[in-house]
PDB file of C-alpha atoms in Angstrom:
ATOM      1  CA  UNK A 117       7.653  30.090  12.496  1.00  0.00           C
ATOM      2  CA  UNK A 118       5.765  29.615  15.744  1.00  0.00           C
ATOM      3  CA  UNK A 119       6.591  30.205  19.384  1.00  0.00           C
ATOM      4  CA  UNK A 120       6.613  27.825  22.331  1.00  0.00           C
ATOM      5  CA  UNK A 121       6.751  29.239  25.866  1.00  0.00           C
ATOM      6  CA  UNK A 122       9.250  27.628  28.251  1.00  0.00           C
ATOM      7  CA  UNK A 123       8.846  27.248  32.027  1.00  0.00           C
ATOM      8  CA  UNK A 124      10.461  30.611  32.738  1.00  0.00           C
ATOM      9  CA  UNK A 125       8.019  32.373  30.489  1.00  0.00           C
ATOM     10  CA  UNK A 126      10.479  33.016  27.666  1.00  0.00           C
ATOM     11  CA  UNK A 127       9.162  32.241  24.225  1.00  0.00           C
ATOM     12  CA  UNK A 128      11.412  30.346  21.842  1.00  0.00           C
ATOM     13  CA  UNK A 129      10.909  30.124  18.129  1.00  0.00           C
ATOM     14  CA  UNK A 130      10.761  26.763  16.401  1.00  0.00           C
ATOM     15  CA  UNK A 131      11.184  26.517  12.621  1.00  0.00           C
ATOM     16  CA  UNK A 132       7.981  26.014  10.690  1.00  0.00           C
ATOM     17  CA  UNK A 133       7.531  22.322   9.984  1.00  0.00           C
ATOM     18  CA  UNK A 134       9.662  21.124  12.903  1.00  0.00           C
ATOM     19  CA  UNK A 135       6.586  20.101  14.874  1.00  0.00           C
ATOM     20  CA  UNK A 136       5.189  18.263  11.872  1.00  0.00           C
ATOM     21  CA  UNK A 137       8.461  16.369  11.415  1.00  0.00           C
ATOM     22  CA  UNK A 138       8.553  15.386  15.075  1.00  0.00           C
ATOM     23  CA  UNK A 139       4.931  14.294  14.878  1.00  0.00           C
ATOM     24  CA  UNK A 140       5.559  12.117  11.823  1.00  0.00           C
ATOM     25  CA  UNK A 141       8.697  10.614  13.336  1.00  0.00           C
ATOM     26  CA  UNK A 142       6.818   9.628  16.480  1.00  0.00           C
ATOM     27  CA  UNK A 143       3.929   8.298  14.419  1.00  0.00           C
ATOM     28  CA  UNK A 144       6.287   6.126  12.376  1.00  0.00           C
ATOM     29  CA  UNK A 145       8.014   4.872  15.514  1.00  0.00           C
ATOM     30  CA  UNK A 146       4.676   3.889  17.030  1.00  0.00           C
ATOM     31  CA  UNK A 147       3.573   2.189  13.805  1.00  0.00           C
ATOM     32  CA  UNK A 148       6.752   0.124  13.845  1.00  0.00           C
ATOM     33  CA  UNK A 149       6.062  -1.087  17.389  1.00  0.00           C
ATOM     34  CA  UNK A 150       2.412  -1.760  16.655  1.00  0.00           C
ATOM     35  CA  UNK A 151       3.235  -3.800  13.580  1.00  0.00           C
ATOM     36  CA  UNK A 152       4.864  -6.476  15.721  1.00  0.00           C
ATOM     37  CA  UNK A 153       1.781  -6.771  17.927  1.00  0.00           C
ATOM     38  CA  UNK A 154      -0.638  -6.829  15.013  1.00  0.00           C
ATOM     39  CA  UNK A 155       1.498  -9.354  13.146  1.00  0.00           C
ATOM     40  CA  UNK A 156       1.444 -11.726  16.121  1.00  0.00           C
ATOM     41  CA  UNK A 157      -2.271 -11.581  16.836  1.00  0.00           C
ATOM     42  CA  UNK A 158      -2.539 -15.397  16.459  1.00  0.00           C
ATOM     43  CA  UNK A 159      -6.046 -15.258  15.081  1.00  0.00           C
ATOM     44  CA  UNK A 160      -7.371 -12.637  17.507  1.00  0.00           C
ATOM     45  CA  UNK A 161      -7.660  -8.950  16.675  1.00  0.00           C
ATOM     46  CA  UNK A 162      -6.081  -6.965  19.528  1.00  0.00           C
ATOM     47  CA  UNK A 163      -8.152  -4.157  20.981  1.00  0.00           C
ATOM     48  CA  UNK A 164      -7.069  -0.540  21.039  1.00  0.00           C
ATOM     49  CA  UNK A 165      -6.172  -0.957  24.706  1.00  0.00           C
ATOM     50  CA  UNK A 166      -4.010  -4.003  23.975  1.00  0.00           C
ATOM     51  CA  UNK A 167      -2.265  -2.140  21.184  1.00  0.00           C
ATOM     52  CA  UNK A 168      -1.596   0.815  23.472  1.00  0.00           C
ATOM     53  CA  UNK A 169      -0.063  -1.521  26.053  1.00  0.00           C
ATOM     54  CA  UNK A 170       2.143  -3.158  23.414  1.00  0.00           C
ATOM     55  CA  UNK A 171       3.351   0.259  22.224  1.00  0.00           C
ATOM     56  CA  UNK A 172       3.970   1.491  25.770  1.00  0.00           C
ATOM     57  CA  UNK A 173       1.636   4.469  25.428  1.00  0.00           C
ATOM     58  CA  UNK A 174      -1.898   5.421  26.412  1.00  0.00           C
ATOM     59  CA  UNK A 175      -5.019   4.886  24.335  1.00  0.00           C
ATOM     60  CA  UNK A 176      -5.304   8.679  24.136  1.00  0.00           C
ATOM     61  CA  UNK A 177      -1.847   8.837  22.556  1.00  0.00           C
ATOM     62  CA  UNK A 178      -2.809   6.275  19.932  1.00  0.00           C
ATOM     63  CA  UNK A 179      -5.964   8.229  19.150  1.00  0.00           C
ATOM     64  CA  UNK A 180      -3.888  11.385  18.835  1.00  0.00           C
ATOM     65  CA  UNK A 181      -1.576   9.863  16.237  1.00  0.00           C
ATOM     66  CA  UNK A 182      -3.902   7.493  14.372  1.00  0.00           C
ATOM     67  CA  UNK A 183      -7.486   8.473  15.122  1.00  0.00           C
ATOM     68  CA  UNK A 184      -8.815   4.970  15.707  1.00  0.00           C
ATOM     69  CA  UNK A 185      -7.888   1.313  15.395  1.00  0.00           C
ATOM     70  CA  UNK A 186      -8.479   1.275  11.638  1.00  0.00           C
ATOM     71  CA  UNK A 187      -6.083   4.185  11.337  1.00  0.00           C
ATOM     72  CA  UNK A 188      -3.438   2.137  13.137  1.00  0.00           C
ATOM     73  CA  UNK A 189      -3.799  -0.795  10.747  1.00  0.00           C
ATOM     74  CA  UNK A 190      -3.668   1.505   7.723  1.00  0.00           C
ATOM     75  CA  UNK A 191      -0.564   3.263   9.073  1.00  0.00           C
ATOM     76  CA  UNK A 192       1.228  -0.036   9.720  1.00  0.00           C
ATOM     77  CA  UNK A 193       0.500  -1.218   6.182  1.00  0.00           C
ATOM     78  CA  UNK A 194       1.624   2.111   4.704  1.00  0.00           C
ATOM     79  CA  UNK A 195       4.846   2.121   6.716  1.00  0.00           C
ATOM     80  CA  UNK A 196       5.985  -1.235   5.440  1.00  0.00           C
ATOM     81  CA  UNK A 197       4.743  -0.630   1.913  1.00  0.00           C
ATOM     82  CA  UNK A 198       7.172   2.288   1.688  1.00  0.00           C
ATOM     83  CA  UNK A 199      10.019  -0.055   2.580  1.00  0.00           C
ATOM     84  CA  UNK A 200       9.281  -2.333  -0.377  1.00  0.00           C
ATOM     85  CA  UNK A 201       9.929   0.149  -3.198  1.00  0.00           C
ATOM     86  CA  UNK A 202      13.197  -1.430  -4.353  1.00  0.00           C
ATOM     87  CA  UNK A 203      11.595  -4.867  -4.550  1.00  0.00           C
ATOM     88  CA  UNK A 204       8.776  -3.511  -6.690  1.00  0.00           C
ATOM     89  CA  UNK A 205      11.359  -2.017  -9.030  1.00  0.00           C
ATOM     90  CA  UNK A 206      12.867  -5.475  -9.514  1.00  0.00           C
ATOM     91  CA  UNK A 207       9.441  -6.870 -10.388  1.00  0.00           C
ATOM     92  CA  UNK A 208       8.775  -4.106 -12.929  1.00  0.00           C
ATOM     93  CA  UNK A 209      11.824  -4.844 -15.052  1.00  0.00           C
ATOM     94  CA  UNK A 210      11.726  -7.765 -17.523  1.00  0.00           C
ATOM     95  CA  UNK A 211      14.612 -10.197 -17.154  1.00  0.00           C
ATOM     96  CA  UNK A 212      15.526 -12.083 -20.304  1.00  0.00           C
ATOM     97  CA  UNK A 213      13.028 -13.748 -22.620  1.00  0.00           C
ATOM     98  CA  UNK A 214       9.397 -14.240 -21.634  1.00  0.00           C
ATOM     99  CA  UNK A 215       9.797 -17.675 -20.046  1.00  0.00           C
ATOM    100  CA  UNK A 216      12.851 -16.598 -18.064  1.00  0.00           C
ATOM    101  CA  UNK A 217      11.164 -13.381 -16.977  1.00  0.00           C
ATOM    102  CA  UNK A 218       8.043 -15.166 -15.742  1.00  0.00           C
ATOM    103  CA  UNK A 219      10.131 -17.669 -13.812  1.00  0.00           C
ATOM    104  CA  UNK A 220      12.245 -14.896 -12.287  1.00  0.00           C
ATOM    105  CA  UNK A 221       9.162 -12.926 -11.225  1.00  0.00           C
ATOM    106  CA  UNK A 222       7.503 -15.988  -9.704  1.00  0.00           C
ATOM    107  CA  UNK A 223      10.700 -16.942  -7.873  1.00  0.00           C
ATOM    108  CA  UNK A 224      11.122 -13.409  -6.537  1.00  0.00           C
ATOM    109  CA  UNK A 225       7.551 -13.217  -5.260  1.00  0.00           C
ATOM    110  CA  UNK A 226       7.814 -16.666  -3.691  1.00  0.00           C
ATOM    111  CA  UNK A 227      11.066 -15.710  -1.989  1.00  0.00           C
ATOM    112  CA  UNK A 228       9.446 -12.561  -0.619  1.00  0.00           C
ATOM    113  CA  UNK A 229       6.434 -14.436   0.716  1.00  0.00           C
ATOM    114  CA  UNK A 230       8.796 -16.827   2.489  1.00  0.00           C
ATOM    115  CA  UNK A 231      10.028 -13.907   4.611  1.00  0.00           C
ATOM    116  CA  UNK A 232       7.941 -13.798   7.816  1.00  0.00           C
ATOM    117  CA  UNK A 233       7.713  -9.997   7.797  1.00  0.00           C
ATOM    118  CA  UNK A 234       6.247  -9.987   4.280  1.00  0.00           C
ATOM    119  CA  UNK A 235       3.859 -12.866   4.862  1.00  0.00           C
ATOM    120  CA  UNK A 236       2.650 -11.254   8.096  1.00  0.00           C
ATOM    121  CA  UNK A 237       1.642  -8.106   6.218  1.00  0.00           C
ATOM    122  CA  UNK A 238      -0.572 -10.127   3.880  1.00  0.00           C
ATOM    123  CA  UNK A 239      -2.045 -12.058   6.798  1.00  0.00           C
ATOM    124  CA  UNK A 240      -2.649  -8.809   8.670  1.00  0.00           C
ATOM    125  CA  UNK A 241      -4.220  -7.161   5.643  1.00  0.00           C
ATOM    126  CA  UNK A 242      -6.550 -10.081   4.995  1.00  0.00           C
ATOM    127  CA  UNK A 243      -7.473 -10.660   8.641  1.00  0.00           C
ATOM    128  CA  UNK A 244      -8.240  -6.990   9.202  1.00  0.00           C
ATOM    129  CA  UNK A 245      -9.470  -6.128   5.748  1.00  0.00           C
ATOM    130  CA  UNK A 246     -11.896  -8.799   4.549  1.00  0.00           C
ATOM    131  CA  UNK A 247     -15.317  -7.182   4.459  1.00  0.00           C
ATOM    132  CA  UNK A 248     -14.030  -3.967   6.022  1.00  0.00           C
ATOM    133  CA  UNK A 249     -14.653  -0.673   4.186  1.00  0.00           C
ATOM    134  CA  UNK A 250     -11.402   1.001   5.321  1.00  0.00           C
ATOM    135  CA  UNK A 251      -8.733  -1.566   6.082  1.00  0.00           C
ATOM    136  CA  UNK A 252      -9.613  -3.738   3.079  1.00  0.00           C
ATOM    137  CA  UNK A 253      -8.878  -0.979   0.559  1.00  0.00           C
ATOM    138  CA  UNK A 254      -5.812   0.008   2.621  1.00  0.00           C
ATOM    139  CA  UNK A 255      -4.383  -3.513   2.241  1.00  0.00           C
ATOM    140  CA  UNK A 256      -5.046  -3.453  -1.483  1.00  0.00           C
ATOM    141  CA  UNK A 257      -3.582   0.013  -1.991  1.00  0.00           C
ATOM    142  CA  UNK A 258      -0.488  -0.434   0.166  1.00  0.00           C
ATOM    143  CA  UNK A 259       0.442  -4.118  -0.158  1.00  0.00           C
ATOM    144  CA  UNK A 260      -1.275  -6.220  -2.830  1.00  0.00           C
ATOM    145  CA  UNK A 261      -1.948  -3.784  -5.678  1.00  0.00           C
ATOM    146  CA  UNK A 262       1.641  -2.461  -5.862  1.00  0.00           C
ATOM    147  CA  UNK A 263       2.853  -6.026  -6.459  1.00  0.00           C
ATOM    148  CA  UNK A 264       0.205  -6.657  -9.102  1.00  0.00           C
ATOM    149  CA  UNK A 265       0.922  -3.354 -10.830  1.00  0.00           C
ATOM    150  CA  UNK A 266       4.652  -4.046 -10.893  1.00  0.00           C
ATOM    151  CA  UNK A 267       4.032  -7.418 -12.551  1.00  0.00           C
ATOM    152  CA  UNK A 268       1.613  -5.726 -14.961  1.00  0.00           C
ATOM    153  CA  UNK A 269       4.378  -3.353 -16.043  1.00  0.00           C
ATOM    154  CA  UNK A 270       6.715  -6.287 -16.633  1.00  0.00           C
ATOM    155  CA  UNK A 271       4.082  -7.944 -18.794  1.00  0.00           C
ATOM    156  CA  UNK A 272       3.366  -4.729 -20.697  1.00  0.00           C
ATOM    157  CA  UNK A 273       7.020  -4.669 -21.713  1.00  0.00           C
ATOM    158  CA  UNK A 274       6.806  -8.247 -22.968  1.00  0.00           C
ATOM    159  CA  UNK A 275       3.596  -7.521 -24.870  1.00  0.00           C
ATOM    160  CA  UNK A 276       5.271  -4.531 -26.515  1.00  0.00           C
ATOM    161  CA  UNK A 277       8.255  -6.724 -27.416  1.00  0.00           C
ATOM    162  CA  UNK A 278       5.951  -9.298 -29.004  1.00  0.00           C
ATOM    163  CA  UNK A 279       6.961 -12.299 -26.891  1.00  0.00           C
ATOM    164  CA  UNK A 280       3.728 -12.241 -24.849  1.00  0.00           C
ATOM    165  CA  UNK A 281       0.221 -12.439 -26.249  1.00  0.00           C
ATOM    166  CA  UNK A 282      -1.687  -9.113 -26.351  1.00  0.00           C
ATOM    167  CA  UNK A 283      -3.821  -9.871 -23.309  1.00  0.00           C
ATOM    168  CA  UNK A 284      -5.000  -7.747 -20.400  1.00  0.00           C
ATOM    169  CA  UNK A 285      -1.799  -7.481 -18.326  1.00  0.00           C
ATOM    170  CA  UNK A 286      -3.786  -6.939 -15.138  1.00  0.00           C
ATOM    171  CA  UNK A 287      -5.639 -10.235 -15.517  1.00  0.00           C
ATOM    172  CA  UNK A 288      -2.358 -11.952 -16.363  1.00  0.00           C
ATOM    173  CA  UNK A 289      -0.688 -10.513 -13.259  1.00  0.00           C
ATOM    174  CA  UNK A 290      -3.520 -11.801 -11.082  1.00  0.00           C
ATOM    175  CA  UNK A 291      -3.207 -15.215 -12.725  1.00  0.00           C
ATOM    176  CA  UNK A 292       0.485 -15.395 -11.865  1.00  0.00           C
ATOM    177  CA  UNK A 293       0.472 -13.889  -8.372  1.00  0.00           C
ATOM    178  CA  UNK A 294      -2.735 -15.233  -6.810  1.00  0.00           C
ATOM    179  CA  UNK A 295      -1.726 -18.936  -6.713  1.00  0.00           C
ATOM    180  CA  UNK A 296       1.647 -18.001  -5.187  1.00  0.00           C
ATOM    181  CA  UNK A 297       0.003 -16.062  -2.365  1.00  0.00           C
ATOM    182  CA  UNK A 298      -2.658 -18.708  -1.794  1.00  0.00           C
ATOM    183  CA  UNK A 299      -0.069 -21.496  -1.646  1.00  0.00           C
ATOM    184  CA  UNK A 300       1.913 -19.602   0.971  1.00  0.00           C
ATOM    185  CA  UNK A 301      -1.156 -18.926   3.097  1.00  0.00           C
ATOM    186  CA  UNK A 302      -2.345 -22.529   2.712  1.00  0.00           C
ATOM    187  CA  UNK A 303       0.937 -24.135   3.688  1.00  0.00           C
ATOM    188  CA  UNK A 304       2.075 -21.673   6.335  1.00  0.00           C
ATOM    189  CA  UNK A 305      -0.644 -19.659   8.025  1.00  0.00           C
ATOM    190  CA  UNK A 306      -3.578 -22.033   7.580  1.00  0.00           C
ATOM    191  CA  UNK A 307      -1.751 -25.179   8.643  1.00  0.00           C
ATOM    192  CA  UNK A 308      -1.751 -26.876   5.258  1.00  0.00           C
ATOM    193  CA  UNK A 309       1.783 -28.165   5.760  1.00  0.00           C
ATOM    194  CA  UNK A 310       0.325 -30.549   8.354  1.00  0.00           C
ATOM    195  CA  UNK A 311      -3.126 -31.131   6.904  1.00  0.00           C
ATOM    196  CA  UNK A 312      -2.080 -31.613   3.285  1.00  0.00           C
ATOM    197  CA  UNK A 313       1.564 -30.806   2.530  1.00  0.00           C
ATOM    198  CA  UNK A 314       2.455 -29.355  -0.852  1.00  0.00           C
ATOM    199  CA  UNK A 315       5.799 -29.950  -2.531  1.00  0.00           C
ATOM    200  CA  UNK A 316       6.225 -26.289  -3.337  1.00  0.00           C
ATOM    201  CA  UNK A 317       9.164 -26.414  -5.771  1.00  0.00           C
ATOM    202  CA  UNK A 318       7.494 -28.754  -8.310  1.00  0.00           C
ATOM    203  CA  UNK A 319       4.213 -26.883  -7.830  1.00  0.00           C
ATOM    204  CA  UNK A 320       5.926 -23.577  -8.618  1.00  0.00           C
ATOM    205  CA  UNK A 321       7.628 -25.024 -11.699  1.00  0.00           C
ATOM    206  CA  UNK A 322       4.317 -26.437 -12.933  1.00  0.00           C
ATOM    207  CA  UNK A 323       2.549 -23.120 -12.377  1.00  0.00           C
ATOM    208  CA  UNK A 324       5.218 -21.186 -14.288  1.00  0.00           C
ATOM    209  CA  UNK A 325       5.249 -23.703 -17.143  1.00  0.00           C
ATOM    210  CA  UNK A 326       1.472 -23.538 -17.527  1.00  0.00           C
ATOM    211  CA  UNK A 327       1.509 -19.740 -17.403  1.00  0.00           C
ATOM    212  CA  UNK A 328       4.212 -19.448 -20.060  1.00  0.00           C
ATOM    213  CA  UNK A 329       2.410 -21.923 -22.296  1.00  0.00           C
ATOM    214  CA  UNK A 330      -0.838 -19.961 -21.988  1.00  0.00           C
ATOM    215  CA  UNK A 331       0.578 -16.469 -22.506  1.00  0.00           C
ATOM    216  CA  UNK A 332       3.651 -16.807 -24.713  1.00  0.00           C
ATOM    217  CA  UNK A 333       3.451 -14.664 -27.845  1.00  0.00           C
TER     218      UNK A 333
END
């Protein structure tokens, strides 16, 4: 317990942990508002002052809750990573035989990347994280690696069942996921749909077919 003194001088007791809960709630609320601004940077990285303006608070308040700009980016990534737990659970579980399971996983990832909120997190993580010692690992830990690890677990189940070759499941997960992410970035965020359009449905089917042929047990 700790005491807080009111205007009249009377001290009131607040339960231990109440301040911490209020702090975390405010921090999460700010991260939610900042995510929208960071996700709509349109190629430019907003300054700490611009982020404070977007959140409706002072720079000092942002420093109080996040430390610095890198702390803001990491908090935004962590906030939305926590909201994706149920989707990761879907990716972990095999669905049918190996070919069906690979197709289902690829379809699910592609569907997720088609959601602007999901795609924006990858764009944010890459824009802020490439070559950066803090935000790069934060993007990997909070956004990309959980997807890869969920697919790895799916593949481990298939390897144990004998319908997938006994390969490194991590390398296999990268082989499946990386082209899906790159295709989405190419067509959507890099302007590939205008420069060189890709018929995504046949491309996805071809990718899945080649993957199954290479890794089937």
